[in-house]
XYZ file of C-alpha atoms in Angstrom:
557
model
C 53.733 -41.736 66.236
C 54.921 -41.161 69.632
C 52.750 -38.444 71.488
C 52.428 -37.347 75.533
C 49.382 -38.734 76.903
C 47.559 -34.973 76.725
C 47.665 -35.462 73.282
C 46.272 -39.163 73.281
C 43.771 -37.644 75.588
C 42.832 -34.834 72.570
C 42.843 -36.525 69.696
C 41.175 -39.542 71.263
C 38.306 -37.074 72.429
C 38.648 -35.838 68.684
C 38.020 -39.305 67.181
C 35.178 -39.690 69.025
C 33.646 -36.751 68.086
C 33.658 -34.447 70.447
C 33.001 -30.946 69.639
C 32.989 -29.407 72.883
C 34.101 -30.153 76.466
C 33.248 -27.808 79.387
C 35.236 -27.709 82.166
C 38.304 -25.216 84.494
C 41.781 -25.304 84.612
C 44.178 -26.654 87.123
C 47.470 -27.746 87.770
C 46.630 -31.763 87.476
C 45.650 -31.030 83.983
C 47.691 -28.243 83.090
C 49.096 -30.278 80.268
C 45.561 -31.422 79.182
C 44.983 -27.408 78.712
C 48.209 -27.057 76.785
C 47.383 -29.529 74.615
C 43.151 -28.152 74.069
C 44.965 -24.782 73.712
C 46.666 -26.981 70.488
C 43.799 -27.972 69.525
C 41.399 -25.504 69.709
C 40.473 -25.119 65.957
C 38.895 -28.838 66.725
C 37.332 -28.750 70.273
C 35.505 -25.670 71.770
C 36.633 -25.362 75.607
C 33.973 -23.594 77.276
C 35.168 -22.316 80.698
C 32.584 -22.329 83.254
C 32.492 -20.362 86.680
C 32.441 -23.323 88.914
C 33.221 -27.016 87.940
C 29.603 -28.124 88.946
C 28.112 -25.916 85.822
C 31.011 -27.764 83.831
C 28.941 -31.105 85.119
C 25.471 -30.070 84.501
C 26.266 -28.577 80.906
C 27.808 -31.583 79.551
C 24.154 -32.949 80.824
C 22.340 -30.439 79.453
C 24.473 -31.227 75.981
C 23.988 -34.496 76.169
C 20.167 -34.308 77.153
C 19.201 -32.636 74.554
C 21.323 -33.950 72.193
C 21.628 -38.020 72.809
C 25.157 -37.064 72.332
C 27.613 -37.937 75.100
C 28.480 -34.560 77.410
C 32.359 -34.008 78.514
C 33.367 -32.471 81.561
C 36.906 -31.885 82.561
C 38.816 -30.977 86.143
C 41.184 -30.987 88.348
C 42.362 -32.935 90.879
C 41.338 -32.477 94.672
C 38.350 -29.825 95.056
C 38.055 -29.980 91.854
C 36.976 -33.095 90.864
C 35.375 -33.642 93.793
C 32.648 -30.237 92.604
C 31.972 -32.947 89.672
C 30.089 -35.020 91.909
C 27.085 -33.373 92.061
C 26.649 -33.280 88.339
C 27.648 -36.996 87.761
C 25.338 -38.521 90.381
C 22.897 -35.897 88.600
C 23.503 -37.702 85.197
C 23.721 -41.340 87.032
C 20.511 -40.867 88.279
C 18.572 -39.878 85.008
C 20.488 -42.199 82.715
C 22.300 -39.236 80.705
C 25.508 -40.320 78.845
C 28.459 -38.111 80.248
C 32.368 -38.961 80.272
C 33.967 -36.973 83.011
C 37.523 -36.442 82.556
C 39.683 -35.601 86.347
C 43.351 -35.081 86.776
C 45.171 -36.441 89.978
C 48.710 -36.113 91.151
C 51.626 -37.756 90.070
C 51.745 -41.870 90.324
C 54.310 -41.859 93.410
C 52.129 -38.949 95.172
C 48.573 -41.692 94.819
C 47.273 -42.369 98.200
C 49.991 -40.045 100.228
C 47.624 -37.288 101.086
C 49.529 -35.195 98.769
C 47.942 -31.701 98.035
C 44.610 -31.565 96.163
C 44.668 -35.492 96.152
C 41.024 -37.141 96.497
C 40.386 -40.962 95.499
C 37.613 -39.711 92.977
C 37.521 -43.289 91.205
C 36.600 -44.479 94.828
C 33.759 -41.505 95.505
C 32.227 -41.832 92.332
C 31.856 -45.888 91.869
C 28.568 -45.781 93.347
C 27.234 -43.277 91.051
C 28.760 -43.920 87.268
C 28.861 -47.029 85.434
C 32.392 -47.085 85.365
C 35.150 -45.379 86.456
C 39.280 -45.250 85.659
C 42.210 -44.569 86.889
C 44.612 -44.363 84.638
C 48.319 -45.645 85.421
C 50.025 -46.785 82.069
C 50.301 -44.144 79.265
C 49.769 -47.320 77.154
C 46.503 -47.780 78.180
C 45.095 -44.392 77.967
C 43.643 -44.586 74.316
C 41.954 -47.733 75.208
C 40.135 -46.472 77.934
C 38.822 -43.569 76.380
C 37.354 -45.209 73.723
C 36.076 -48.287 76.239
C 34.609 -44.899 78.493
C 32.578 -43.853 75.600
C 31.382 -46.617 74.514
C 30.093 -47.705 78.255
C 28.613 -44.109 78.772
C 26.164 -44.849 75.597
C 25.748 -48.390 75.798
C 22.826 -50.091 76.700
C 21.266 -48.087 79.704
C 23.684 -44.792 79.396
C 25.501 -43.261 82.480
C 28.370 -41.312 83.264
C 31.714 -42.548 83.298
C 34.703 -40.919 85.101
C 38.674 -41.262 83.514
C 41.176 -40.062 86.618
C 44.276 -39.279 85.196
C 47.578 -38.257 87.210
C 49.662 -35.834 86.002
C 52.616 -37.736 85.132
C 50.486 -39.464 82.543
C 49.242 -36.946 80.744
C 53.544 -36.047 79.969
C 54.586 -39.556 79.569
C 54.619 -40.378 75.840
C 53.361 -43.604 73.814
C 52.139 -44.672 70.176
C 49.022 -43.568 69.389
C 47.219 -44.498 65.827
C 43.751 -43.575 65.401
C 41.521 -46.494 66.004
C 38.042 -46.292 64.327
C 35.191 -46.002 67.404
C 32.880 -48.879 68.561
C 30.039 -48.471 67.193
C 27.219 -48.940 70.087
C 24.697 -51.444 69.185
C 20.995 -51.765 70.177
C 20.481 -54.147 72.815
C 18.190 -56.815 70.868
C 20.227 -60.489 73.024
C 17.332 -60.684 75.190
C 14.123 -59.825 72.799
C 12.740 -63.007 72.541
C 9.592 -64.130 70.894
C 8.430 -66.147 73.699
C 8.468 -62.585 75.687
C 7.335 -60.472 73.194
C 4.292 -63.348 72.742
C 3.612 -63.157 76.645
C 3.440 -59.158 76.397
C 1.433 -59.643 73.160
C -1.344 -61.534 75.275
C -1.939 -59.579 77.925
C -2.066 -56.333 75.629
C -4.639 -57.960 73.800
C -6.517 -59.352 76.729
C -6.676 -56.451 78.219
C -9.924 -54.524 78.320
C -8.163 -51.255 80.276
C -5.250 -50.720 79.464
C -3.093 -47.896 81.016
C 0.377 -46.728 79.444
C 3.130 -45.344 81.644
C 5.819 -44.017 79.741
C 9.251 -43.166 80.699
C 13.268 -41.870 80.034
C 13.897 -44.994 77.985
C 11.430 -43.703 75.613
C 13.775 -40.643 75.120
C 16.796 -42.373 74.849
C 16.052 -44.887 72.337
C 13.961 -42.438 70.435
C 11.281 -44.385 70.244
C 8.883 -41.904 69.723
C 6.993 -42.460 66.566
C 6.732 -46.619 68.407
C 5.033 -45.106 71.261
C 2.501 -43.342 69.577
C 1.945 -46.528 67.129
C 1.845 -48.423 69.857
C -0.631 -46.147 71.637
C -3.414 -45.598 68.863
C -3.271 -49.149 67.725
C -4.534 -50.127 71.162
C -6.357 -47.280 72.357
C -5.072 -46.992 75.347
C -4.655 -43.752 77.483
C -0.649 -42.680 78.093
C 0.831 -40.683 80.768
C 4.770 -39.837 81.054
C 6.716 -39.295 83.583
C 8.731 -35.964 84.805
C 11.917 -38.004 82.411
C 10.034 -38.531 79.644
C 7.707 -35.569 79.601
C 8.017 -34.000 75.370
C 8.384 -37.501 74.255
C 4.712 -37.858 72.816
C 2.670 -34.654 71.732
C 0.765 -32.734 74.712
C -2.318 -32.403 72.027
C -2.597 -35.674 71.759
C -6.486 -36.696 72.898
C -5.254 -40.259 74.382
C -2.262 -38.024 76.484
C -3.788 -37.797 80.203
C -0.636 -35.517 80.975
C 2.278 -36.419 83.746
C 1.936 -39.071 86.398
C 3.054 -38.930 89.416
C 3.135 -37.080 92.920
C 2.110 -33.917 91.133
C 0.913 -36.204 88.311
C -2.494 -35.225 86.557
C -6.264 -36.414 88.268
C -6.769 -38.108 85.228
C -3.321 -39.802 85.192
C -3.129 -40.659 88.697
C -6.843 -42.020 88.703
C -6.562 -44.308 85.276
C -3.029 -46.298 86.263
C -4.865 -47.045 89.697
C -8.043 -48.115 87.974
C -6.705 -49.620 84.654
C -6.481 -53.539 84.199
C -2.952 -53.514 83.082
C -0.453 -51.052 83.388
C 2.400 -51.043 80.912
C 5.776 -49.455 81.614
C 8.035 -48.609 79.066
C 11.269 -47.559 80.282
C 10.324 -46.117 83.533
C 11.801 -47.284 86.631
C 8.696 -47.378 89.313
C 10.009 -44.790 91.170
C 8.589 -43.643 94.225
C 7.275 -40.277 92.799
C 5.091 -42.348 90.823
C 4.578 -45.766 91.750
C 6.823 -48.113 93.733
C 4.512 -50.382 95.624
C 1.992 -53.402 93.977
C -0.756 -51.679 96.594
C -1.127 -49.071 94.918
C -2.024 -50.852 91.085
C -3.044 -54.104 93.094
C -5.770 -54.590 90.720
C -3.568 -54.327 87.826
C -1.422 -56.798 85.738
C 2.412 -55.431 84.704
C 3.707 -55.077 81.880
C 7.533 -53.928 81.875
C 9.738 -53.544 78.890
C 13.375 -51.920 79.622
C 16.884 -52.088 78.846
C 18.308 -52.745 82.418
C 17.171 -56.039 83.232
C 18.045 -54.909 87.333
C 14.744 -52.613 86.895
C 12.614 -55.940 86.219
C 11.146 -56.676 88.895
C 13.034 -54.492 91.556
C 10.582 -52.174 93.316
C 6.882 -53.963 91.452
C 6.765 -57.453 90.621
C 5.412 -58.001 87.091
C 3.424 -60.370 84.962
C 5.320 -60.018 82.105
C 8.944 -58.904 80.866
C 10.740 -58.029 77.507
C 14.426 -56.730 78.008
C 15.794 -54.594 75.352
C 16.047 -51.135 73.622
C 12.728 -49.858 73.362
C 12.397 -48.736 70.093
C 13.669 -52.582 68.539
C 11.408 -53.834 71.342
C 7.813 -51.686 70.268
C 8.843 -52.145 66.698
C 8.515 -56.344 67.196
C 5.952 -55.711 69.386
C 3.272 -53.728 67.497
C 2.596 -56.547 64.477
C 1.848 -58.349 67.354
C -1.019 -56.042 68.969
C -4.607 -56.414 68.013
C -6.498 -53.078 67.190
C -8.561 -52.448 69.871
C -11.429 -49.304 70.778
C -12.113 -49.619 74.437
C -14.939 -46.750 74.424
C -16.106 -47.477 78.016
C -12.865 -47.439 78.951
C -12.049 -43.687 77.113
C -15.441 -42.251 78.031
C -13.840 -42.576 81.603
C -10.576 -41.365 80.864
C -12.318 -38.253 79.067
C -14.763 -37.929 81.817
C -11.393 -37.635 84.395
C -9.335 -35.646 81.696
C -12.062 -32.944 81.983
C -11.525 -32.651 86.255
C -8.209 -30.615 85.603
C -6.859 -28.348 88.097
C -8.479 -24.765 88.816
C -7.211 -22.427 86.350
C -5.534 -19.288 88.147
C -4.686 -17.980 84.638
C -6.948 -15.748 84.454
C -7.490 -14.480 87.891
C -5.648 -10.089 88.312
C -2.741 -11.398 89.921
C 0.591 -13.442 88.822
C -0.005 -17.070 88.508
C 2.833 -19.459 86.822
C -0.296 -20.901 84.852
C -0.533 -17.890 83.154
C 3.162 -17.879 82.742
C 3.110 -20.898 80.864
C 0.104 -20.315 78.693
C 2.015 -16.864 77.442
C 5.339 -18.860 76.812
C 3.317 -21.565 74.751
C 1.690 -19.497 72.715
C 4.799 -17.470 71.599
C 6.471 -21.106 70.958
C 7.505 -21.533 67.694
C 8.648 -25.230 67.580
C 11.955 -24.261 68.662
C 11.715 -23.788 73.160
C 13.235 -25.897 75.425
C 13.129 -25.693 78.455
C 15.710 -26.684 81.275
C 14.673 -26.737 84.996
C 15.639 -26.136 88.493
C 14.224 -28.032 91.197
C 11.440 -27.228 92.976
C 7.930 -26.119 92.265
C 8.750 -23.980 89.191
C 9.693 -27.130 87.768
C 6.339 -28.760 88.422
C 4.973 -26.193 87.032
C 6.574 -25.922 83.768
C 5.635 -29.756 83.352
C 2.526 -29.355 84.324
C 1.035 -26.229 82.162
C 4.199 -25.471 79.520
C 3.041 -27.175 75.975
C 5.597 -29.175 74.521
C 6.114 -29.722 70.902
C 9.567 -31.286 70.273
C 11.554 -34.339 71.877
C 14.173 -33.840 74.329
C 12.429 -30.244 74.716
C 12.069 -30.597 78.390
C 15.748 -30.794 80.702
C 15.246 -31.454 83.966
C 16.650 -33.481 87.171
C 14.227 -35.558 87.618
C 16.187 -38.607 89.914
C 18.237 -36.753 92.237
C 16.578 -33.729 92.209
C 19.418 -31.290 91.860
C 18.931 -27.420 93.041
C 21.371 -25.590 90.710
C 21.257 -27.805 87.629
C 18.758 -26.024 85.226
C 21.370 -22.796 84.804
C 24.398 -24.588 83.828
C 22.339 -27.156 81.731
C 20.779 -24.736 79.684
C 24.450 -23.403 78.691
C 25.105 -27.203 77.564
C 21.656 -27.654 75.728
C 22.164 -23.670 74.124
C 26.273 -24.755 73.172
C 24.794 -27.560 71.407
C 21.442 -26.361 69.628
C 22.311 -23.017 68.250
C 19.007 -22.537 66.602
C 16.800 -23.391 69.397
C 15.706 -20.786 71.898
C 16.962 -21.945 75.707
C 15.039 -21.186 79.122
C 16.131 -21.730 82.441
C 12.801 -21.749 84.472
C 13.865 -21.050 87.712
C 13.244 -20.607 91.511
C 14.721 -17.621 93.645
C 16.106 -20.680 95.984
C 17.551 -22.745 93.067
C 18.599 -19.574 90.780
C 20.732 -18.753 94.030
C 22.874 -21.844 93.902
C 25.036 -21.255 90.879
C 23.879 -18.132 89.284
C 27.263 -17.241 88.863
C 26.899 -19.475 85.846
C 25.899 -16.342 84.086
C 28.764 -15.433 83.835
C 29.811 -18.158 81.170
C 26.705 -17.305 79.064
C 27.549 -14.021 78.706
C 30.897 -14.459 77.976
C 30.136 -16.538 75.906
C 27.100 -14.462 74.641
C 24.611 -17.313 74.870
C 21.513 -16.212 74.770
C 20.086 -18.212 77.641
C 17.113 -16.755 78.929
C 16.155 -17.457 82.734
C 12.573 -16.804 84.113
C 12.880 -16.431 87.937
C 9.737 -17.658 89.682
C 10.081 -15.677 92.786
C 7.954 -16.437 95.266
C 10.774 -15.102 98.030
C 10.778 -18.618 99.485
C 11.870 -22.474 99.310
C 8.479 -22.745 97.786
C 8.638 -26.711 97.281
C 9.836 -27.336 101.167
C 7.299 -24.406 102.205
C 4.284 -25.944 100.470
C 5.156 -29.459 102.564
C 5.912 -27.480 105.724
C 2.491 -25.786 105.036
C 0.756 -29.477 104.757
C 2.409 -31.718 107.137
C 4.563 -29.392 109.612
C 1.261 -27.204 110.896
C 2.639 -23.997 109.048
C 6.124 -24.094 110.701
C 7.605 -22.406 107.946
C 11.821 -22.500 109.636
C 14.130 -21.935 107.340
C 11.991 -21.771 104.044
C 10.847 -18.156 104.049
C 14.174 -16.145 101.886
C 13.412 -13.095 103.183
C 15.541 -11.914 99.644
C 17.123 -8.649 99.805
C 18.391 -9.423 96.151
C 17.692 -7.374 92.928
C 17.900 -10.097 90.215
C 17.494 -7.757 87.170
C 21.124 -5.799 88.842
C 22.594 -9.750 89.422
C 22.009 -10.142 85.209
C 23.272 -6.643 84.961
C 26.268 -7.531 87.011
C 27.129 -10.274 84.958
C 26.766 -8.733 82.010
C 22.914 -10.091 80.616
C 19.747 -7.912 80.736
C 17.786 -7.989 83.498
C 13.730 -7.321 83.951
C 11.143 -7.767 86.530
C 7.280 -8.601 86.202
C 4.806 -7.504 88.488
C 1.716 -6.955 86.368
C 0.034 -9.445 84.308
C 0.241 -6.748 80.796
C 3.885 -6.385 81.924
C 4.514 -10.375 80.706
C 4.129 -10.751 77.085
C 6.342 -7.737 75.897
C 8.978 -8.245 78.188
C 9.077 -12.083 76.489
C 9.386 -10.552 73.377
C 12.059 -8.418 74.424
C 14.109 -11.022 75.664
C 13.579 -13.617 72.408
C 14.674 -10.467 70.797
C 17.788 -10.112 72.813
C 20.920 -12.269 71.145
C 23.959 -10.809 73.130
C 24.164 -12.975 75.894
C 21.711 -13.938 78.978
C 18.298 -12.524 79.743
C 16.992 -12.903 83.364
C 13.373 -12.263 83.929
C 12.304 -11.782 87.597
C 8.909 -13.075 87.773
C 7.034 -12.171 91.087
C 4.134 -14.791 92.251
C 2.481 -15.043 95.976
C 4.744 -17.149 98.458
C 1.235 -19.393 99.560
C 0.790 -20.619 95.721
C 1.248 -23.882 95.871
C 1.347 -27.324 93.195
C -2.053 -28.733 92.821
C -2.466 -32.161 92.685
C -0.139 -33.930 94.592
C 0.086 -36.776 96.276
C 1.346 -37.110 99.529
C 4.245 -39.305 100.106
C 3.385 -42.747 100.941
C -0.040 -42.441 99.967
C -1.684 -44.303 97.670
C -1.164 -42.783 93.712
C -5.229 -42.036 93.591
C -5.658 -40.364 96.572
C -4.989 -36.492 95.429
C -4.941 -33.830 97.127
C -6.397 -30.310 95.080
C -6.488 -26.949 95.917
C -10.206 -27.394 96.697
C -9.277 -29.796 99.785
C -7.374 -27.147 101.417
């Protein structure tokens, strides 16, 4: 049957299984909105306040989902608001199809009004991108633009789509999706045998575990993988909820605000292995800083082998098909000299301010975890709120934890948490916040309570840039320009505004029934202003450049 390309667009989105697309209106894809207007019995449009929140929920969807996130836009400044959200998703490996109309065909490259070469902005930061100029074409690249976004290592992909496409008319037949294959072509037993051997040679071992874990699911492998051998396991900020926080072999994150224990054990182990992390240079990026350490590396991108720390050893493939050839190979081992020390460091954790009169975001965490009933996630901003929640909040499901963890985006955590809420109706969604971050799109409320999600968002207000702040505090001699808020702004009347509920803390007995109030609350957005001391700071850390042992605590300064 003959149908306009808006229509190809539609039902193609249909036959791929999309349930939802978030995105806002304009006139390149005026017919696109005609046509989901058609349709909307089939695909739930949420309309966001600002086309970056469309970007960052289709992450937060697709985070928390393994599902691939759709955002749509216009052409121009449209599109171009997009970018922050796909570089967001490009940098964390989160399967997203962005969908951008441009002008007409003759108008391309004319500087014609809200025209923007997005294909050309975004090919550094998506896997692939289109632009779409035969109507004949369009149903192919849809389904090739899925397929890419979840294939092997997933990323966003962007579809550009003039106008005069989306009316032009062609055949379209429903064409049965590609299904996307675990990468297995490069699991070989001659790599899986030279893994094998130094696992089982080694009398420290030392597991650093990251994203890929999450999306291959390999969860249940790692923690095979981990009591067969004995060997401690840290995550990164990516992969943080992948393997239970209870766990007594789980030394916590790793990293620049990583745990003591953590931090100590990959410099001191005798082989490190990394399973789907990327050696970043939060963690580790150097060979001086594990130089007494063999590598073990076992991803899906074969560009991560080797790239930033050269290693002894290699398998390239999905994770979970990877771990599950892997294990029969593993000898059982006990390494108690080797656990008495990682016990002996797990036990040097950070002071506990938990318990101290004032407002701590330890004891904000401790409250949250104990009224967690299996079914919290939590989504992030950036900054050090979101340290914090990885550091003290006690996670008990996968892909519980959405955060931007590569580029480092101020503004995501609002607009992801209406993505992760849109798609997981029965879990209960936080946005843990900073005043700084909150400020960036908070007009993403908006959508949640028109939508009458009931997103709840925990301000961490320390009335300051708190992450920049703490670094201007350490390495800047207390120049504090530009980091100090001075905040004139009520945040319980901003949820009010918007139409949420607003409340502020300022006493520790104040904490726990406002919480309850707010799970209680299922009519749209809760904001809770949570008031802490501007000087508190993230303890450890790691200064950059430094060497991953040398920590800094709250005792050295």
């Amino acid at each position: 049957m003959f149908l306009t390309g808006a229509e190809i667009l539609i039902k193609s989105l249909i036959d791929e299984g999309v349930d939802t697309i978030f995105g806002y209106p304009g006139g390149a894809v005026l017919n696109i909105y005609d046509q989901l207007y058609n349709y909307r019995d089939q695909i739930n449009h949420i309309l966001t306040a600002h086309e970056q929140g469309a970007s960052h929920a289709a992450d937060g969807y697709a985070r928390s989902t393994g599902k691939i996130g759709v955002c749509l836009a216009t052409s121009g400044p449209g599109a171009t608001n997009l970018v922050t959200g796909i570089a967001t998703a490009y940098m964390d490996s989160i399967p997203m199809v962005a969908i951008t109309g441009n002008v007409t065909r003759p108008l391309l490259g004319k500087d014609s009004f809200q025209e923007v070469d997005i294909a050309g902005i975004t090919m550094p930061i998506t896997k692939h991108n289109y632009i779409v100029k035969d109507i004949n074409d369009l149903q192919k690249v849809v389904k090739e633009a899925f397929y890419i976004a979840k294939e092997g290592r997933p990323g966003p992909v962007l579809i550009d789509i003039p106008k005069d496409i989306t009316a032009a008319k062609a055949i379209y037949e429903p064409i049965i999706p590609k299904e996307v294959e675990r990468k297995t072509k490069h699991i070989t037993d001659e790599a899986l045998q030279s893994v094998a051997k130094l696992i089982n040679e080694a009398e420290n071992p030392f597991i650093y575990a990251g994203g890929g874990i999450v999306a291959s699911a390999a969860y249940e492998e790692l923690k095979e993988i981990v009591e067969k051998i004995n060997s401690p396991i840290a995550t990164s900020l990516m992969s943080i909820s992948s393997f239970p926080y209870n766990h007594p072999l789980y030394t916590g994150m790793i990293g620049m605000h990583g745990s003591k224990a953590s931090n100590i054990l990959a410099s001191k182990c005798d082989l490190l292995i990394n399973l789907g992390a990327r050696f970043s240079d939060r963690v580790i990026n150097t060979q001086n800083q594990i130089k007494h350490a063999k590598v073990v590396h076992i991803d899906v991108d074969p560009a991560e082998i080797n790239k930033n720390v050269k290693v002894d050893a290699f398998v390239v493939g999905d994770l979970k098909i990877v771990l599950q050839r892997l294990i029969p190979l593993l000898k059982e081992k006990k390494n108690d000299e080797w656990l008495a020390k990682m016990n002996e460091l797990k036990a040097l954790k950070v002071k506990d301010t938990s318990e101290t009169g004032e407002l701590t975001p330890e004891f904000l965490f401790r409250k949250l975890s104990e009224l967690d009933d299996g079914s919290f996630v939590l989504a992030t901003e950036v900054g050090q709120h979101q340290m914090w929640a990885a550091q003290h909040f006690e996670f008990k499901i996968p892909r519980s934890f959405i955060s931007s963890g590569g580029l480092g985006t101020m503004g995501f955590g609002l607009g992801a948490s209406i993505g992760v809420q849109m798609a997981n109706k029965d879990k209960t969604v936080f946005n843990i916040a900073g005043d700084g971050s909150f400020g960036m799109n908070c007009n993403e409320l908006a959508t949640a309570a028109k939508n009458k999600l009931p997103v709840k968002v925990i301000i961490v207000n320390n009335n300051s840039l708190g992450m920049v702040r703490q670094w201007q505090n350490f390495f800047y001699e207390g120049r504090y320009s530009s980091t100090d808020l001075n905040g004139t702004t009520d945040f319980v009347k901003v949820a009010e505004a918007f139409g949420g509920k607003g409340f502020r803390v300022h006493e520790k007995e104040e904490l726990v029934p406002v919480l309850k109030e707010a799970l209680a609350y299922k009519e749209g957005p809760v904001v809770i202003d949570y008031v802490i001391h501007n000087d508190k700071k993230v303890f450890p850390m790691v200064a950059p450049g430094a060497a991953i042992n040398e920590i800094i605590s709250e005792e050295d300064v």
